Amino acid sequence: MKSTLYDKLWNEHLVHANDSGEALIYIDRHYLHEVTSPQAFEGLRYKNLVPWRLNANIATPDHNVPTTRGKSFTADSIEDEISKIQVVELDKNCHEFNIQQFDIESPEQGIVHVMGPELGYTLPGMTIVCGDSHTSTHGAFGCLAMGIGTSEVEHVLATQCLQISKLKNMQVIFEGQPRAGVTSKDIVLYLIKLIGTAGGTSHAMEFSGSYIDSISMESRMTICNMAIEAGAKVGLIGVDQITLDYVKSHSSLSSENLNLAQNFWKTLRSDDGAIFDKKINIDVALIKPQVTWGTSPEMTIDFDAKIPVESNTPKDELENFKLAKAYMGLEDAETLKDLSFNRVFIGSCTNSRIEDLRLAAGVIKGQKVSEKITEAIVVPGSGMVKAQAEAEGLDTIFKEAGFLWRDPGCSMCLGMNPDQLKPYERCASTSNRNFEGRQGNLGRTHLMSPIMAALTAIHGTISDPS
């Protein structure tokens, strides 16, 4: 039978299928951070259990860490008591259970979905889980990767297995080449606008087509990262030479083992003629830069389009529409260009890799942050990204323009660390979610690409990248 990539990965890792429709699958890699792991470790202690396979687990703090740390900063230096407790507990748990951690003092510390691939822990064909919904990022490597809950974190630690139901298959085919100024972030936001935040519910979403074949691993990770925002549990992309080249340059595997593994990795693509439950075709040449206007990633429009009006909104969406427009303070605005921004954030597990910083720096170089912007920050996704950016002089470009250059962490993507919006501040953000209060109480978030965020920093308003 012709198989999809998801079905191949599922069958390779299936341990046992239950009559109830649930199945037990084996997990190859388990990423841990400080927010969803404390209760899981406590559960192990209570049940007198230990991790089943130590070297399958990799940990790092990312959500709670301040991004202004300096060389002498430790977990005990964190001022917020709850944040400190979570980071300190991760240290204690990793030491007690002998789990490898890249702690807050490590030069490799970073956002778990950035540092994992960079350090070679994400490999094609793996099943990967983490107590974080954006684990779908790793699907860019031909992996079955998904977020799990705290009780499941404990279960995976103890058994190296996970009990789940099999998903349906969905294929999204991106054909063509984008116009200037359009990035993978724009293309995945366009998809979410098209199918909605429930469009991929109960599906594994596989991305393919000539556009996918042409882009870097960084761009592929951005797309898979946001598959969860389209409702999919899993986002994934078949393995090709671009995948193999990235893995070779980041993996610590021996040349002999890499060569052996490649024979298998090359099979990690959907077979020609494989059956998908849903299929969508999109011509990326038709897509303009995308920016969210509301409080959900599906509330997205072309950067130069008019903000939706009540008369054109379906009745079943009208209440959410009114709430979103009021929360975002858009009553008198006809287009996104009518809005003035206060803050700019370039970072998050969606757009904090070296490619993202290069794109933003290319726009910023020789420019100055607008006087309308009270603060613009750049937060590299890991210590490795930060070091590479500094070696390339990108940090100098940002700082000379008036940006703040920060240490790695989730930062302003979510309000769990000092980088937060004040009430009613409007932020151009490269993160993945624009929910109410996501970046700080009553903060107003507009999702966009690194290019669009950089332009907003320069002009103080949404601008045309062409």
Short mmCIF file of C-alpha atoms in Angstrom, two decimals:
data_model
loop_
_atom_site.label_atom_id
_atom_site.label_comp_id
_atom_site.label_asym_id
_atom_site.label_seq_id
_atom_site.Cartn_x
_atom_site.Cartn_y
_atom_site.Cartn_z
CA MET A 1 0.00 0.00 0.00
CA LYS A 2 1.05 3.58 -0.65
CA SER A 3 1.70 5.30 2.69
CA THR A 4 1.81 8.88 3.90
CA LEU A 5 4.82 10.05 5.88
CA TYR A 6 2.69 10.21 9.03
CA ASP A 7 1.52 6.61 8.56
CA LYS A 8 5.10 5.45 8.05
CA LEU A 9 6.25 7.12 11.26
CA TRP A 10 3.23 5.82 13.16
CA ASN A 11 3.79 2.23 12.05
CA GLU A 12 7.51 2.40 12.83
CA HIS A 13 6.75 3.40 16.44
CA LEU A 14 3.55 1.51 17.17
CA VAL A 15 3.89 -0.65 20.29
CA HIS A 16 0.29 -1.74 20.80
CA ALA A 17 -3.13 -0.80 19.42
CA ASN A 18 -6.14 -0.96 21.76
CA ASP A 19 -9.70 -1.88 20.85
CA SER A 20 -10.73 1.57 22.10
CA GLY A 21 -8.97 3.21 19.18
CA GLU A 22 -6.05 4.43 21.27
CA ALA A 23 -2.55 3.11 20.77
CA LEU A 24 0.77 3.04 22.54
CA ILE A 25 3.67 4.47 20.54
CA TYR A 26 7.36 4.60 21.38
CA ILE A 27 8.95 8.03 21.90
CA ASP A 28 12.51 8.64 20.68
CA ARG A 29 13.15 12.15 22.01
CA HIS A 30 11.63 13.99 24.96
CA TYR A 31 12.32 17.71 25.39
CA LEU A 32 11.71 19.24 28.81
CA HIS A 33 11.46 22.81 30.10
CA GLU A 34 10.67 24.41 33.43
CA VAL A 35 6.92 25.05 33.08
CA THR A 36 5.33 21.64 32.41
CA SER A 37 7.87 19.33 34.05
CA PRO A 38 7.82 20.00 37.86
CA GLN A 39 4.58 18.07 38.53
CA ALA A 40 5.79 15.24 36.28
CA PHE A 41 8.99 14.79 38.28
CA GLU A 42 7.00 14.98 41.51
CA GLY A 43 4.82 12.17 40.17
CA LEU A 44 7.92 10.03 39.59
CA ARG A 45 9.02 10.57 43.18
CA TYR A 46 5.59 9.77 44.56
CA LYS A 47 5.47 6.51 42.63
CA ASN A 48 9.13 5.68 43.27
CA LEU A 49 9.91 5.66 39.54
CA VAL A 50 12.90 6.77 37.50
CA PRO A 51 13.17 7.79 33.81
CA TRP A 52 13.09 4.73 31.57
CA ARG A 53 15.72 5.93 29.08
CA LEU A 54 17.88 8.78 30.32
CA ASN A 55 19.58 9.80 27.08
CA ALA A 56 16.22 10.30 25.35
CA ASN A 57 15.57 13.36 27.55
CA ILE A 58 16.99 16.84 26.99
CA ALA A 59 16.08 19.85 29.15
CA THR A 60 16.50 23.62 29.10
CA PRO A 61 14.74 26.58 30.78
CA ASP A 62 13.15 29.00 28.32
CA HIS A 63 9.68 30.34 29.23
CA ASN A 64 10.52 32.07 32.51
CA VAL A 65 14.10 33.19 31.96
CA PRO A 66 14.83 36.94 31.85
CA THR A 67 16.51 38.02 28.62
CA THR A 68 18.75 40.60 30.30
CA ARG A 69 21.10 38.35 32.22
CA GLY A 70 24.79 38.98 31.77
CA LYS A 71 27.67 36.62 32.52
CA SER A 72 27.21 36.19 36.30
CA PHE A 73 23.45 35.52 36.17
CA THR A 74 22.15 32.33 37.81
CA ALA A 75 18.72 30.83 38.43
CA ASP A 76 18.77 32.35 41.92
CA SER A 77 19.13 35.82 40.32
CA ILE A 78 15.60 35.71 38.89
CA GLU A 79 13.52 38.34 40.69
CA ASP A 80 10.02 36.94 40.06
CA GLU A 81 9.49 34.29 42.73
CA ILE A 82 7.30 31.94 40.67
CA SER A 83 9.67 32.07 37.71
CA LYS A 84 12.65 31.46 39.98
CA ILE A 85 10.97 28.44 41.59
CA GLN A 86 10.26 26.81 38.24
CA VAL A 87 13.80 27.33 36.89
CA VAL A 88 15.43 26.22 40.17
CA GLU A 89 13.16 23.15 40.32
CA LEU A 90 14.20 22.16 36.80
CA ASP A 91 17.84 22.33 37.96
CA LYS A 92 17.08 20.16 40.99
CA ASN A 93 15.05 17.64 39.03
CA CYS A 94 17.62 17.26 36.28
CA HIS A 95 20.40 16.78 38.83
CA GLU A 96 18.39 14.30 40.89
CA PHE A 97 17.29 12.19 37.92
CA ASN A 98 20.55 12.66 35.97
CA ILE A 99 18.92 14.26 32.93
CA GLN A 100 21.07 16.36 30.60
CA GLN A 101 20.17 20.01 30.91
CA PHE A 102 21.42 23.14 29.17
CA ASP A 103 20.78 25.39 32.14
CA ILE A 104 20.45 29.15 32.39
CA GLU A 105 24.24 29.53 32.63
CA SER A 106 24.97 27.30 29.62
CA PRO A 107 26.12 28.92 26.34
CA GLU A 108 23.79 26.46 24.55
CA GLN A 109 20.66 27.41 26.54
CA GLY A 110 17.76 28.56 24.47
CA ILE A 111 14.18 28.00 23.40
CA VAL A 112 13.74 24.24 23.38
CA HIS A 113 12.45 24.14 19.79
CA VAL A 114 15.42 26.17 18.57
CA MET A 115 18.32 24.64 20.49
CA GLY A 116 17.19 21.01 20.03
CA PRO A 117 17.66 20.91 16.24
CA GLU A 118 20.77 23.10 16.41
CA LEU A 119 22.48 20.71 18.82
CA GLY A 120 21.60 17.71 16.65
CA TYR A 121 19.09 16.13 19.03
CA THR A 122 16.27 16.31 16.46
CA LEU A 123 16.86 13.66 13.80
CA PRO A 124 14.68 12.51 10.89
CA GLY A 125 12.26 9.69 11.62
CA MET A 126 11.99 10.35 15.34
CA THR A 127 8.90 10.58 17.46
CA ILE A 128 9.37 13.73 19.56
CA VAL A 129 7.29 15.12 22.41
CA CYS A 130 7.50 18.06 24.79
CA GLY A 131 5.12 19.68 27.24
CA ASP A 132 4.67 22.55 24.78
CA SER A 133 2.20 22.82 21.90
CA HIS A 134 4.78 24.13 19.43
CA THR A 135 6.68 20.84 19.45
CA SER A 136 5.21 20.48 15.97
CA THR A 137 8.25 22.56 14.90
CA HIS A 138 10.41 19.42 14.78
CA GLY A 139 8.14 17.87 12.16
CA ALA A 140 10.15 19.86 9.61
CA PHE A 141 12.74 17.07 9.89
CA GLY A 142 10.37 14.29 8.86
CA CYS A 143 9.49 13.62 12.49
CA LEU A 144 6.24 12.80 14.25
CA ALA A 145 6.43 15.63 16.78
CA MET A 146 3.68 16.87 19.09
CA GLY A 147 2.98 18.72 22.30
CA ILE A 148 1.76 16.81 25.37
CA GLY A 149 0.30 17.59 28.81
CA THR A 150 2.03 17.37 32.19
CA SER A 151 0.58 13.94 33.05
CA GLU A 152 1.85 12.69 29.69
CA VAL A 153 5.28 14.18 30.42
CA GLU A 154 5.38 11.96 33.50
CA HIS A 155 4.19 8.94 31.51
CA VAL A 156 6.88 9.41 28.84
CA LEU A 157 9.58 9.87 31.49
CA ALA A 158 8.54 6.64 33.18
CA THR A 159 7.80 4.44 30.17
CA GLN A 160 9.27 6.09 27.04
CA CYS A 161 5.84 5.52 25.50
CA LEU A 162 2.72 7.61 24.91
CA GLN A 163 -0.92 6.59 24.62
CA ILE A 164 -2.72 8.52 21.89
CA SER A 165 -5.26 8.13 19.10
CA LYS A 166 -4.12 8.05 15.50
CA LEU A 167 -4.71 11.21 13.48
CA LYS A 168 -6.12 11.64 9.99
CA ASN A 169 -3.88 12.77 7.13
CA MET A 170 -4.02 16.25 5.61
CA GLN A 171 -1.83 17.51 2.80
CA VAL A 172 -1.13 21.20 2.16
CA ILE A 173 0.60 21.76 -1.17
CA PHE A 174 2.38 25.12 -1.56
CA GLU A 175 3.31 25.66 -5.20
CA GLY A 176 5.23 28.47 -6.88
CA GLN A 177 7.62 31.13 -5.68
CA PRO A 178 6.65 34.06 -3.42
CA ARG A 179 6.88 37.71 -4.34
CA ALA A 180 9.57 39.91 -2.77
CA GLY A 181 9.09 40.52 0.96
CA VAL A 182 6.93 37.41 1.49
CA THR A 183 8.33 34.81 3.90
CA SER A 184 7.30 31.44 5.30
CA LYS A 185 5.60 33.29 8.19
CA ASP A 186 3.33 35.08 5.73
CA ILE A 187 2.54 31.85 3.95
CA VAL A 188 1.55 29.94 7.07
CA LEU A 189 -0.51 32.90 8.34
CA TYR A 190 -2.29 32.91 4.98
CA LEU A 191 -3.07 29.20 5.40
CA ILE A 192 -4.50 29.78 8.88
CA LYS A 193 -6.61 32.65 7.54
CA LEU A 194 -7.87 30.36 4.78
CA ILE A 195 -8.83 27.28 6.82
CA GLY A 196 -9.25 28.76 10.31
CA THR A 197 -7.80 27.67 13.63
CA ALA A 198 -9.88 24.46 13.51
CA GLY A 199 -9.10 23.60 9.90
CA GLY A 200 -6.58 20.91 10.81
CA THR A 201 -8.27 19.53 13.92
CA SER A 202 -7.62 15.79 14.44
CA HIS A 203 -5.17 15.78 11.50
CA ALA A 204 -1.47 15.45 10.91
CA MET A 205 -0.73 18.25 8.44
CA GLU A 206 1.96 17.48 5.87
CA PHE A 207 3.42 20.34 3.85
CA SER A 208 4.76 19.75 0.34
CA GLY A 209 5.05 21.33 -3.09
CA SER A 210 7.66 23.25 -5.06
CA TYR A 211 7.74 26.09 -2.53
CA ILE A 212 8.50 23.74 0.37
CA ASP A 213 11.18 22.03 -1.73
CA SER A 214 12.91 25.39 -2.27
CA ILE A 215 13.10 26.76 1.28
CA SER A 216 15.55 26.33 4.14
CA MET A 217 15.12 24.24 7.27
CA GLU A 218 14.59 27.45 9.25
CA SER A 219 11.64 28.40 7.04
CA ARG A 220 10.25 24.87 7.21
CA MET A 221 10.43 24.96 11.00
CA THR A 222 8.43 28.21 11.01
CA ILE A 223 5.66 26.57 8.98
CA CYS A 224 5.53 23.39 11.07
CA ASN A 225 5.69 25.48 14.25
CA MET A 226 2.40 27.17 13.36
CA ALA A 227 0.58 24.04 12.18
CA ILE A 228 -0.80 23.90 15.72
CA GLU A 229 -2.39 27.33 15.16
CA ALA A 230 -4.32 25.79 12.25
CA GLY A 231 -5.69 23.14 14.62
CA ALA A 232 -3.34 20.31 13.64
CA LYS A 233 -1.67 18.24 16.34
CA VAL A 234 1.24 17.48 14.03
CA GLY A 235 2.94 19.36 11.19
CA LEU A 236 5.53 17.58 9.09
CA ILE A 237 7.65 17.75 5.94
CA GLY A 238 9.32 14.92 4.06
CA VAL A 239 13.08 14.46 4.13
CA ASP A 240 15.15 15.74 1.20
CA GLN A 241 18.73 16.86 0.59
CA ILE A 242 18.10 20.15 2.39
CA THR A 243 17.12 18.15 5.49
CA LEU A 244 20.14 15.87 5.21
CA ASP A 245 22.58 18.75 4.76
CA TYR A 246 21.24 20.50 7.87
CA VAL A 247 21.45 17.32 9.95
CA LYS A 248 25.00 16.62 8.77
CA SER A 249 26.13 20.10 9.78
CA HIS A 250 24.52 19.92 13.24
CA SER A 251 24.69 16.26 14.29
CA SER A 252 27.38 14.70 16.46
CA LEU A 253 26.85 11.29 14.82
CA SER A 254 29.90 9.72 13.24
CA SER A 255 30.23 9.86 9.45
CA GLU A 256 29.70 6.09 9.33
CA ASN A 257 26.44 6.26 11.31
CA LEU A 258 25.25 9.28 9.33
CA ASN A 259 25.78 7.41 6.06
CA LEU A 260 23.92 4.39 7.37
CA ALA A 261 21.06 6.50 8.71
CA GLN A 262 20.64 8.38 5.44
CA ASN A 263 19.51 5.24 3.65
CA PHE A 264 16.51 5.11 5.99
CA TRP A 265 15.96 8.86 6.21
CA LYS A 266 15.58 9.12 2.43
CA THR A 267 12.47 6.91 2.65
CA LEU A 268 10.75 9.39 4.98
CA ARG A 269 8.47 10.92 2.37
CA SER A 270 4.88 10.22 1.45
CA ASP A 271 4.65 7.71 -1.38
CA ASP A 272 3.34 8.89 -4.74
CA GLY A 273 -0.35 8.09 -4.76
CA ALA A 274 -0.70 7.99 -0.95
CA ILE A 275 -4.24 8.79 0.17
CA PHE A 276 -4.90 11.91 2.27
CA ASP A 277 -8.19 12.61 4.05
CA LYS A 278 -7.91 16.32 3.17
CA LYS A 279 -5.91 18.11 0.52
CA ILE A 280 -5.37 21.86 -0.07
CA ASN A 281 -3.50 23.51 -2.94
CA ILE A 282 -2.14 27.06 -2.57
CA ASP A 283 -0.30 29.22 -5.08
CA VAL A 284 2.17 31.18 -2.96
CA ALA A 285 2.79 33.70 -5.75
CA LEU A 286 -0.62 35.19 -4.96
CA ILE A 287 0.17 35.82 -1.28
CA LYS A 288 1.02 39.27 0.06
CA PRO A 289 2.67 39.92 3.46
CA GLN A 290 0.19 38.95 6.17
CA VAL A 291 -0.59 40.67 9.49
CA THR A 292 -3.12 39.71 12.15
CA TRP A 293 -5.71 42.30 13.12
CA GLY A 294 -7.57 40.50 15.94
CA THR A 295 -7.09 38.10 18.84
CA SER A 296 -6.67 34.82 16.97
CA PRO A 297 -4.14 33.81 14.30
CA GLU A 298 -7.01 33.25 11.86
CA MET A 299 -7.89 36.96 12.14
CA THR A 300 -5.32 37.77 9.47
CA ILE A 301 -5.43 40.05 6.44
CA ASP A 302 -3.11 41.28 3.70
CA PHE A 303 -0.94 44.05 5.11
CA ASP A 304 -2.64 46.61 2.85
CA ALA A 305 -6.22 45.29 3.10
CA LYS A 306 -9.08 46.91 4.95
CA ILE A 307 -9.82 45.67 8.47
CA PRO A 308 -13.01 43.52 8.36
CA VAL A 309 -16.29 45.24 9.15
CA GLU A 310 -19.34 43.99 11.00
CA SER A 311 -21.60 43.96 7.93
CA ASN A 312 -19.36 41.39 6.19
CA THR A 313 -18.99 39.09 9.22
CA PRO A 314 -20.98 35.82 9.44
CA LYS A 315 -23.55 35.81 12.26
CA ASP A 316 -21.94 32.90 14.08
CA GLU A 317 -18.65 34.85 14.23
CA LEU A 318 -20.12 38.26 15.06
CA GLU A 319 -19.72 38.14 18.86
CA ASN A 320 -16.04 37.13 18.68
CA PHE A 321 -15.52 39.74 15.96
CA LYS A 322 -16.91 42.54 18.15
CA LEU A 323 -14.90 41.45 21.18
CA ALA A 324 -11.69 41.22 19.16
CA LYS A 325 -12.13 44.59 17.52
CA ALA A 326 -12.87 46.27 20.86
CA TYR A 327 -9.93 44.59 22.60
CA MET A 328 -7.55 45.61 19.81
CA GLY A 329 -8.85 49.20 19.77
CA LEU A 330 -9.74 49.18 16.09
CA GLU A 331 -13.10 50.97 16.12
CA ASP A 332 -11.99 53.91 13.99
CA ALA A 333 -9.25 52.23 11.96
CA GLU A 334 -9.98 51.28 8.37
CA THR A 335 -6.61 49.69 7.58
CA LEU A 336 -3.63 48.40 9.53
CA LYS A 337 -1.67 51.41 8.25
CA ASP A 338 -3.91 53.63 10.41
CA LEU A 339 -2.45 52.08 13.58
CA SER A 340 0.52 53.40 15.55
CA PHE A 341 2.73 50.85 17.32
CA ASN A 342 4.51 51.13 20.66
CA ARG A 343 6.66 48.01 20.78
CA VAL A 344 8.40 45.62 18.37
CA PHE A 345 9.41 42.06 19.26
CA ILE A 346 11.60 39.90 17.02
CA GLY A 347 11.97 36.44 18.54
CA SER A 348 10.04 33.33 19.73
CA CYS A 349 10.27 29.68 18.66
CA THR A 350 8.65 30.76 15.38
CA ASN A 351 11.10 33.44 14.22
CA SER A 352 14.29 33.67 16.30
CA ARG A 353 16.69 31.64 14.17
CA ILE A 354 19.68 33.03 12.32
CA GLU A 355 17.74 33.30 9.04
CA ASP A 356 15.07 35.40 10.76
CA LEU A 357 17.63 37.75 12.26
CA ARG A 358 19.39 38.14 8.91
CA LEU A 359 16.10 39.07 7.23
CA ALA A 360 15.29 41.67 9.87
CA ALA A 361 18.83 43.07 9.91
CA GLY A 362 18.72 43.43 6.13
CA VAL A 363 15.77 45.80 6.51
CA ILE A 364 17.17 47.62 9.55
CA LYS A 365 20.72 48.23 8.29
CA GLY A 366 21.45 51.94 8.10
CA GLN A 367 18.03 52.85 9.51
CA LYS A 368 16.83 54.09 12.90
CA VAL A 369 13.93 52.91 15.04
CA SER A 370 11.04 55.36 14.79
CA GLU A 371 10.51 57.83 17.63
CA LYS A 372 6.97 56.43 17.83
CA ILE A 373 8.37 53.10 19.09
CA THR A 374 9.08 53.10 22.82
CA GLU A 375 10.99 49.80 22.72
CA ALA A 376 12.17 47.37 20.05
CA ILE A 377 13.88 44.14 21.12
CA VAL A 378 15.62 41.27 19.34
CA VAL A 379 15.80 37.99 21.25
CA PRO A 380 17.90 35.23 19.63
CA GLY A 381 16.38 31.77 20.04
CA SER A 382 19.49 30.19 21.54
CA GLY A 383 23.02 30.85 22.67
CA MET A 384 24.25 29.45 19.34
CA VAL A 385 22.04 31.83 17.33
CA LYS A 386 23.23 34.75 19.44
CA ALA A 387 26.90 33.84 18.97
CA GLN A 388 26.51 33.39 15.22
CA ALA A 389 24.60 36.66 14.86
CA GLU A 390 27.30 38.49 16.78
CA ALA A 391 30.01 36.87 14.65
CA GLU A 392 28.19 38.19 11.56
CA GLY A 393 27.78 41.67 13.07
CA LEU A 394 23.99 41.51 13.13
CA ASP A 395 23.88 42.62 16.76
CA THR A 396 25.74 45.81 15.81
CA ILE A 397 23.21 46.55 13.05
CA PHE A 398 20.33 46.18 15.49
CA LYS A 399 21.95 48.16 18.29
CA GLU A 400 23.02 51.02 16.02
CA ALA A 401 19.42 51.25 14.82
CA GLY A 402 18.13 51.50 18.39
CA PHE A 403 17.08 47.91 19.09
CA LEU A 404 17.81 46.19 22.40
CA TRP A 405 19.91 43.04 21.90
CA ARG A 406 18.91 40.36 24.41
CA ASP A 407 19.86 36.94 25.79
CA PRO A 408 17.99 33.80 24.60
CA GLY A 409 14.53 32.89 25.86
CA CYS A 410 10.84 32.83 24.98
CA SER A 411 10.72 36.50 26.00
CA MET A 412 7.72 38.54 24.92
CA CYS A 413 6.02 35.64 23.16
CA LEU A 414 4.15 35.07 26.41
CA GLY A 415 3.76 36.89 29.71
CA MET A 416 5.84 34.56 31.90
CA ASN A 417 9.00 36.67 32.17
CA PRO A 418 9.86 40.38 32.51
CA ASP A 419 9.38 41.09 28.77
CA GLN A 420 5.70 42.03 28.79
CA LEU A 421 3.44 44.61 27.20
CA LYS A 422 1.76 47.25 29.33
CA PRO A 423 -2.02 47.68 29.03
CA TYR A 424 -3.11 48.91 25.58
CA GLU A 425 0.39 48.91 24.12
CA ARG A 426 0.38 47.77 20.49
CA CYS A 427 3.12 45.34 19.48
CA ALA A 428 4.46 44.15 16.12
CA SER A 429 5.46 40.60 17.00
CA THR A 430 7.08 37.69 15.18
CA SER A 431 5.62 35.22 17.69
CA ASN A 432 2.85 32.66 17.04
CA ARG A 433 -0.14 33.70 19.13
CA ASN A 434 -2.07 36.94 19.50
CA PHE A 435 -4.54 35.88 22.20
CA GLU A 436 -5.87 38.43 24.68
CA GLY A 437 -3.23 39.06 27.34
CA ARG A 438 -0.74 36.68 25.73
CA GLN A 439 2.09 39.22 25.79
CA GLY A 440 0.92 41.05 28.88
CA ASN A 441 -2.32 42.21 30.48
CA LEU A 442 -4.45 44.08 27.91
CA GLY A 443 -1.54 44.14 25.45
CA ARG A 444 -2.41 44.23 21.75
CA THR A 445 -0.44 41.86 19.53
CA HIS A 446 -0.17 41.85 15.74
CA LEU A 447 1.60 38.79 14.32
CA MET A 448 3.83 39.27 11.29
CA SER A 449 7.12 38.23 9.70
CA PRO A 450 10.58 39.48 10.76
CA ILE A 451 10.66 41.69 7.66
CA MET A 452 7.33 43.33 8.50
CA ALA A 453 8.28 43.73 12.17
CA ALA A 454 11.55 45.40 11.19
CA LEU A 455 9.71 47.78 8.85
CA THR A 456 7.24 48.60 11.62
CA ALA A 457 10.13 49.43 13.92
CA ILE A 458 11.53 51.88 11.36
CA HIS A 459 8.27 53.61 10.44
CA GLY A 460 6.17 53.11 13.56
CA THR A 461 3.36 51.79 11.35
CA ILE A 462 2.68 48.88 8.98
CA SER A 463 4.60 49.50 5.76
CA ASP A 464 4.93 48.09 2.26
CA PRO A 465 8.02 45.83 2.02
CA SER A 466 8.29 46.44 -1.72
#
